[in-house]
Amino acid sequence: MLEAGVRAATEGDMPAVRAVARRFGLLGGWRPGAPDFLDAERTFGTLLVAPGRLGHALGFGGTLRRGELTHLGDLFVLPAHQSSGLGRALLARLLAGNGPRVTFASSDHRALGLYVRHGLRPWCPLLYLTGPATGLPAPPVRVTSPDEVAALDADVAGGDRRRTLAWYAALPGVAAYTTGEGYAFVRTIDDQAVIGPAGGTTPQDSTNAVLGALAATATPGPAPSSTTPSSTATPGTAPGSATPGTVKIAVPGTHPLVPVLIAAGWRIGDLDTLMADDAALGLIRPDRYVPHPDLG
């Protein structure tokens, strides 16, 4: 049984929330002890916990805001408590209100049904691709700052989130690149990198920004700084915090980057469904936008 019902997570709840997150394999791309997406949800959105006994958590859910848009990032309940109404209770709190709403839904039919009942509709597949940073076209990019790309990010992602972007850019291993008409954030941890968010004025601009960021990341050297946007990053001269062996990216199925990466030998490791309500459908540009897997 729940002891205190669904409520906002406090700092003291975070070990229990992270224990549930680890149970579902959600923290693999984040360094232990360093800030992660759960901190972002608690700071820039909403993070709810369903507390159990002795300081444990039975489940949690989290959202992030992009302007008026709510991105549902997490809804996880321990297996022993699934189909108990706990997920419905978390979701009702997280999606309260009338603003635009979007989520990345797994294949769990119970979750899909919940989202549909809250007005979200399946829109397009979201492909989780993995592959090498090398062997692709390499448009020139330069290091940029979150402030410089915030307006373009808001245009493709459906709302402004410059505070979240600044938080992310300040994490170790994160760099932001721009072509002038597109942008891409990259986070490198050891021998792996994650692309996103990324976007562009046109679908091709978005593709070029991601490809340029991949090329810059593949070049060994000192870590770039997003506080020095005049730094140039071109193939053969670009700085990068490491040379990643594997890069991960979440790409909407309608994005022109998908066939480029598949043709280069990248593989689909997983698949979600991008779901949104009618209001969000008019704001997000899936052919120009590459979300961050955890931050949207």
CSV table of C-alpha atoms in Angstrom, one decimal:
chain,number,residue,atom,x,y,z
A,1,MET,CA,0.0,0.0,0.0
A,2,LEU,CA,1.0,3.6,-0.5
A,3,GLU,CA,1.9,5.4,2.7
A,4,ALA,CA,1.7,9.0,1.6
A,5,GLY,CA,0.1,8.9,-1.9
A,6,VAL,CA,1.7,10.5,-5.0
A,7,ARG,CA,3.6,13.7,-4.2
A,8,ALA,CA,6.3,15.9,-5.4
A,9,ALA,CA,9.8,14.4,-4.9
A,10,THR,CA,12.1,16.1,-2.5
A,11,GLU,CA,15.9,15.9,-2.4
A,12,GLY,CA,15.5,13.2,0.3
A,13,ASP,CA,13.5,11.1,-2.1
A,14,MET,CA,16.1,11.1,-4.8
A,15,PRO,CA,18.0,7.9,-3.7
A,16,ALA,CA,14.7,6.0,-3.8
A,17,VAL,CA,13.7,7.5,-7.1
A,18,ARG,CA,17.1,6.6,-8.6
A,19,ALA,CA,16.8,3.1,-7.3
A,20,VAL,CA,13.6,2.7,-9.4
A,21,ALA,CA,15.3,4.3,-12.4
A,22,ARG,CA,18.2,1.9,-12.1
A,23,ARG,CA,15.7,-1.0,-11.9
A,24,PHE,CA,14.6,0.0,-15.4
A,25,GLY,CA,18.1,0.7,-16.7
A,26,LEU,CA,17.5,4.5,-17.1
A,27,LEU,CA,20.8,5.8,-15.7
A,28,GLY,CA,23.3,4.1,-18.0
A,29,GLY,CA,24.2,7.2,-19.8
A,30,TRP,CA,24.7,9.4,-16.7
A,31,ARG,CA,27.7,9.4,-14.3
A,32,PRO,CA,26.9,8.3,-10.8
A,33,GLY,CA,27.0,11.1,-8.3
A,34,ALA,CA,26.7,13.8,-11.1
A,35,PRO,CA,23.5,15.6,-12.1
A,36,ASP,CA,21.2,13.7,-14.3
A,37,PHE,CA,17.8,14.0,-16.1
A,38,LEU,CA,15.9,13.4,-12.8
A,39,ASP,CA,17.5,16.6,-11.4
A,40,ALA,CA,16.4,18.4,-14.5
A,41,GLU,CA,12.8,17.2,-14.1
A,42,ARG,CA,12.8,18.3,-10.5
A,43,THR,CA,14.3,21.7,-11.3
A,44,PHE,CA,12.7,22.6,-14.6
A,45,GLY,CA,9.5,20.5,-14.6
A,46,THR,CA,7.8,18.2,-12.2
A,47,LEU,CA,9.1,15.0,-10.6
A,48,LEU,CA,6.6,13.0,-8.6
A,49,VAL,CA,7.2,9.9,-6.4
A,50,ALA,CA,4.9,7.2,-5.1
A,51,PRO,CA,6.6,6.5,-1.7
A,52,GLY,CA,6.4,3.0,-0.1
A,53,ARG,CA,7.7,1.8,3.2
A,54,LEU,CA,11.1,2.3,4.8
A,55,GLY,CA,12.1,5.0,2.4
A,56,HIS,CA,11.6,3.0,-0.8
A,57,ALA,CA,9.7,4.2,-3.8
A,58,LEU,CA,7.1,2.2,-5.7
A,59,GLY,CA,7.3,4.4,-8.8
A,60,PHE,CA,7.9,7.9,-10.1
A,61,GLY,CA,7.0,10.1,-13.0
A,62,GLY,CA,8.6,13.3,-14.4
A,63,THR,CA,8.0,16.0,-16.9
A,64,LEU,CA,10.0,18.9,-18.5
A,65,ARG,CA,8.6,22.1,-19.8
A,66,ARG,CA,9.3,23.8,-23.1
A,67,GLY,CA,7.4,27.0,-22.9
A,68,GLU,CA,3.8,26.0,-22.5
A,69,LEU,CA,4.5,22.5,-23.8
A,70,THR,CA,4.8,19.6,-21.3
A,71,HIS,CA,7.1,16.8,-22.2
A,72,LEU,CA,6.3,13.6,-20.3
A,73,GLY,CA,9.7,12.1,-19.8
A,74,ASP,CA,9.2,9.3,-17.3
A,75,LEU,CA,6.4,7.1,-15.9
A,76,PHE,CA,7.7,4.0,-14.2
A,77,VAL,CA,6.1,1.7,-11.6
A,78,LEU,CA,7.8,-1.3,-10.1
A,79,PRO,CA,6.5,-4.6,-11.6
A,80,ALA,CA,4.8,-5.7,-8.4
A,81,HIS,CA,2.7,-2.6,-8.3
A,82,GLN,CA,1.8,-2.3,-12.0
A,83,SER,CA,-1.9,-2.4,-13.0
A,84,SER,CA,-2.7,-1.2,-9.5
A,85,GLY,CA,-3.8,2.3,-10.5
A,86,LEU,CA,-0.5,3.9,-9.4
A,87,GLY,CA,0.5,4.7,-13.0
A,88,ARG,CA,-2.8,6.4,-13.6
A,89,ALA,CA,-2.5,8.4,-10.4
A,90,LEU,CA,1.0,9.6,-11.4
A,91,LEU,CA,-0.1,10.5,-14.9
A,92,ALA,CA,-3.2,12.4,-13.8
A,93,ARG,CA,-1.0,14.7,-11.8
A,94,LEU,CA,1.7,15.0,-14.4
A,95,LEU,CA,-0.7,15.8,-17.3
A,96,ALA,CA,-3.1,18.0,-15.4
A,97,GLY,CA,-4.0,21.2,-17.3
A,98,ASN,CA,-4.8,22.1,-20.9
A,99,GLY,CA,-1.4,22.9,-22.4
A,100,PRO,CA,0.3,21.0,-25.3
A,101,ARG,CA,1.6,17.6,-24.2
A,102,VAL,CA,4.0,15.1,-25.8
A,103,THR,CA,5.8,11.9,-24.8
A,104,PHE,CA,7.9,9.0,-26.1
A,105,ALA,CA,5.8,5.9,-25.5
A,106,SER,CA,7.3,2.4,-25.3
A,107,SER,CA,5.4,-0.7,-26.6
A,108,ASP,CA,3.7,-1.3,-23.2
A,109,HIS,CA,0.1,-1.4,-24.2
A,110,ARG,CA,-1.1,-0.3,-20.8
A,111,ALA,CA,0.9,2.9,-21.0
A,112,LEU,CA,-0.3,3.6,-24.6
A,113,GLY,CA,-3.9,3.3,-23.5
A,114,LEU,CA,-3.3,5.7,-20.6
A,115,TYR,CA,-1.8,8.3,-23.0
A,116,VAL,CA,-4.6,8.0,-25.5
A,117,ARG,CA,-7.1,8.6,-22.7
A,118,HIS,CA,-5.2,11.8,-21.9
A,119,GLY,CA,-5.6,13.0,-25.4
A,120,LEU,CA,-2.3,12.0,-26.9
A,121,ARG,CA,-2.2,10.2,-30.3
A,122,PRO,CA,0.5,8.1,-31.9
A,123,TRP,CA,2.3,10.3,-34.4
A,124,CYS,CA,5.5,8.7,-35.7
A,125,PRO,CA,8.1,6.2,-34.6
A,126,LEU,CA,11.1,7.4,-32.7
A,127,LEU,CA,14.2,5.3,-33.6
A,128,TYR,CA,17.1,4.8,-31.2
A,129,LEU,CA,20.1,4.4,-33.5
A,130,THR,CA,23.7,3.5,-32.6
A,131,GLY,CA,26.8,3.7,-34.8
A,132,PRO,CA,30.3,5.2,-35.2
A,133,ALA,CA,31.0,8.9,-35.3
A,134,THR,CA,33.2,8.4,-38.3
A,135,GLY,CA,32.6,7.6,-42.0
A,136,LEU,CA,29.8,10.2,-42.6
A,137,PRO,CA,29.7,13.5,-44.4
A,138,ALA,CA,31.3,16.3,-42.2
A,139,PRO,CA,29.7,19.7,-42.8
A,140,PRO,CA,31.8,22.4,-41.0
A,141,VAL,CA,30.5,23.5,-37.5
A,142,ARG,CA,31.6,25.8,-34.8
A,143,VAL,CA,31.2,25.6,-31.0
A,144,THR,CA,28.2,27.6,-29.9
A,145,SER,CA,26.3,28.6,-26.7
A,146,PRO,CA,22.9,27.6,-25.4
A,147,ASP,CA,21.7,31.2,-25.7
A,148,GLU,CA,22.7,31.4,-29.4
A,149,VAL,CA,20.6,28.4,-30.4
A,150,ALA,CA,17.7,28.7,-27.9
A,151,ALA,CA,15.4,30.4,-30.3
A,152,LEU,CA,15.9,27.8,-33.0
A,153,ASP,CA,15.5,25.0,-30.5
A,154,ALA,CA,12.2,26.5,-29.3
A,155,ASP,CA,11.0,26.7,-32.9
A,156,VAL,CA,11.6,23.0,-33.7
A,157,ALA,CA,11.0,21.5,-30.2
A,158,GLY,CA,7.7,23.4,-29.5
A,159,GLY,CA,8.7,25.9,-26.8
A,160,ASP,CA,11.5,27.8,-25.1
A,161,ARG,CA,13.7,25.9,-22.6
A,162,ARG,CA,16.9,28.0,-22.5
A,163,ARG,CA,17.4,27.3,-18.7
A,164,THR,CA,17.4,23.6,-19.4
A,165,LEU,CA,19.8,23.9,-22.3
A,166,ALA,CA,22.2,26.0,-20.1
A,167,TRP,CA,22.0,23.4,-17.3
A,168,TYR,CA,22.8,20.6,-19.8
A,169,ALA,CA,25.6,22.5,-21.5
A,170,ALA,CA,27.3,23.0,-18.1
A,171,LEU,CA,27.6,19.3,-17.5
A,172,PRO,CA,31.0,17.7,-18.1
A,173,GLY,CA,31.5,16.4,-21.6
A,174,VAL,CA,28.7,18.4,-23.2
A,175,ALA,CA,29.3,20.6,-26.2
A,176,ALA,CA,27.0,22.5,-28.5
A,177,TYR,CA,27.8,23.0,-32.2
A,178,THR,CA,26.2,25.1,-34.9
A,179,THR,CA,26.3,25.4,-38.7
A,180,GLY,CA,24.6,28.8,-38.5
A,181,GLU,CA,21.3,27.3,-39.6
A,182,GLY,CA,21.3,24.3,-37.4
A,183,TYR,CA,22.6,23.2,-34.0
A,184,ALA,CA,23.4,19.9,-32.1
A,185,PHE,CA,24.4,19.1,-28.6
A,186,VAL,CA,26.7,16.2,-27.9
A,187,ARG,CA,27.6,14.6,-24.6
A,188,THR,CA,30.7,12.4,-24.5
A,189,ILE,CA,31.2,10.0,-21.6
A,190,ASP,CA,34.2,7.7,-21.8
A,191,ASP,CA,33.9,5.9,-25.2
A,192,GLN,CA,30.3,6.8,-25.9
A,193,ALA,CA,28.4,9.9,-27.0
A,194,VAL,CA,24.8,11.0,-27.1
A,195,ILE,CA,23.5,13.4,-29.7
A,196,GLY,CA,20.6,15.7,-28.9
A,197,PRO,CA,18.8,18.0,-28.8
A,198,ALA,CA,19.5,19.1,-32.4
A,199,GLY,CA,17.5,20.9,-35.0
A,200,GLY,CA,17.6,23.2,-38.0
A,201,THR,CA,15.8,25.8,-40.0
A,202,THR,CA,15.1,23.1,-42.6
A,203,PRO,CA,15.3,19.3,-42.5
A,204,GLN,CA,18.7,19.4,-44.3
A,205,ASP,CA,20.0,22.1,-41.9
A,206,SER,CA,19.1,19.8,-39.0
A,207,THR,CA,20.9,16.9,-40.7
A,208,ASN,CA,24.0,18.9,-41.5
A,209,ALA,CA,24.2,20.1,-37.9
A,210,VAL,CA,24.1,16.5,-36.5
A,211,LEU,CA,26.6,15.3,-39.1
A,212,GLY,CA,29.0,18.2,-38.4
A,213,ALA,CA,28.7,17.6,-34.6
A,214,LEU,CA,29.5,13.9,-35.2
A,215,ALA,CA,32.6,14.8,-37.1
A,216,ALA,CA,33.7,17.3,-34.5
A,217,THR,CA,33.2,14.8,-31.7
A,218,ALA,CA,35.2,12.1,-33.6
A,219,THR,CA,38.3,14.4,-33.6
A,220,PRO,CA,40.5,13.9,-30.5
A,221,GLY,CA,41.6,16.8,-28.5
A,222,PRO,CA,40.7,19.0,-25.5
A,223,ALA,CA,37.1,19.3,-24.6
A,224,PRO,CA,35.4,22.3,-26.3
A,225,SER,CA,33.7,24.9,-24.3
A,226,SER,CA,30.2,26.2,-25.1
A,227,THR,CA,31.2,29.5,-23.5
A,228,THR,CA,33.5,30.2,-26.5
A,229,PRO,CA,31.2,30.1,-29.5
A,230,SER,CA,33.8,31.6,-31.8
A,231,SER,CA,35.7,28.3,-31.7
A,232,THR,CA,35.7,26.6,-35.1
A,233,ALA,CA,35.2,22.9,-35.4
A,234,THR,CA,35.9,21.4,-38.8
A,235,PRO,CA,37.0,17.9,-39.8
A,236,GLY,CA,40.6,17.3,-38.9
A,237,THR,CA,40.9,20.4,-36.6
A,238,ALA,CA,37.8,20.2,-34.4
A,239,PRO,CA,38.2,19.7,-30.6
A,240,GLY,CA,36.4,16.9,-28.9
A,241,SER,CA,36.4,15.6,-25.4
A,242,ALA,CA,37.1,12.1,-26.6
A,243,THR,CA,36.9,9.8,-29.6
A,244,PRO,CA,33.7,7.9,-28.9
A,245,GLY,CA,33.5,4.3,-30.1
A,246,THR,CA,29.7,4.4,-30.2
A,247,VAL,CA,27.2,7.2,-30.7
A,248,LYS,CA,23.6,7.1,-29.7
A,249,ILE,CA,20.8,9.2,-31.1
A,250,ALA,CA,17.0,9.3,-31.1
A,251,VAL,CA,15.6,10.3,-34.4
A,252,PRO,CA,11.9,10.7,-35.5
A,253,GLY,CA,11.1,8.4,-38.4
A,254,THR,CA,10.2,11.3,-40.6
A,255,HIS,CA,13.6,13.0,-40.3
A,256,PRO,CA,15.9,12.8,-43.3
A,257,LEU,CA,18.8,11.8,-41.1
A,258,VAL,CA,17.3,8.3,-40.7
A,259,PRO,CA,18.2,6.9,-44.2
A,260,VAL,CA,21.6,8.6,-44.0
A,261,LEU,CA,22.6,6.8,-40.8
A,262,ILE,CA,21.0,3.5,-41.8
A,263,ALA,CA,22.9,3.6,-45.1
A,264,ALA,CA,26.1,4.2,-43.1
A,265,GLY,CA,25.6,1.0,-41.1
A,266,TRP,CA,23.9,2.4,-38.0
A,267,ARG,CA,21.6,0.0,-36.3
A,268,ILE,CA,18.1,0.5,-34.7
A,269,GLY,CA,18.5,-0.6,-31.1
A,270,ASP,CA,15.1,0.3,-29.9
A,271,LEU,CA,11.8,2.0,-31.0
A,272,ASP,CA,9.4,4.3,-29.2
A,273,THR,CA,6.3,6.1,-30.5
A,274,LEU,CA,6.2,9.8,-30.5
A,275,MET,CA,2.8,10.7,-29.1
A,276,ALA,CA,1.3,14.2,-28.8
A,277,ASP,CA,-2.0,15.9,-28.4
A,278,ASP,CA,-3.5,18.2,-31.1
A,279,ALA,CA,-1.9,21.3,-29.6
A,280,ALA,CA,1.6,19.8,-29.6
A,281,LEU,CA,1.2,18.5,-33.1
A,282,GLY,CA,1.1,22.1,-34.3
A,283,LEU,CA,4.3,23.0,-32.5
A,284,ILE,CA,6.9,20.2,-32.9
A,285,ARG,CA,8.8,19.7,-36.2
A,286,PRO,CA,9.8,16.1,-36.3
A,287,ASP,CA,11.5,16.4,-39.7
A,288,ARG,CA,13.7,19.2,-38.3
A,289,TYR,CA,14.2,18.0,-34.7
A,290,VAL,CA,16.3,15.4,-33.0
A,291,PRO,CA,15.4,15.2,-29.3
A,292,HIS,CA,17.6,14.2,-26.5
A,293,PRO,CA,16.6,10.7,-25.4
A,294,ASP,CA,16.0,11.8,-21.8
A,295,LEU,CA,15.4,15.5,-22.0
A,296,GLY,CA,13.2,15.6,-25.1
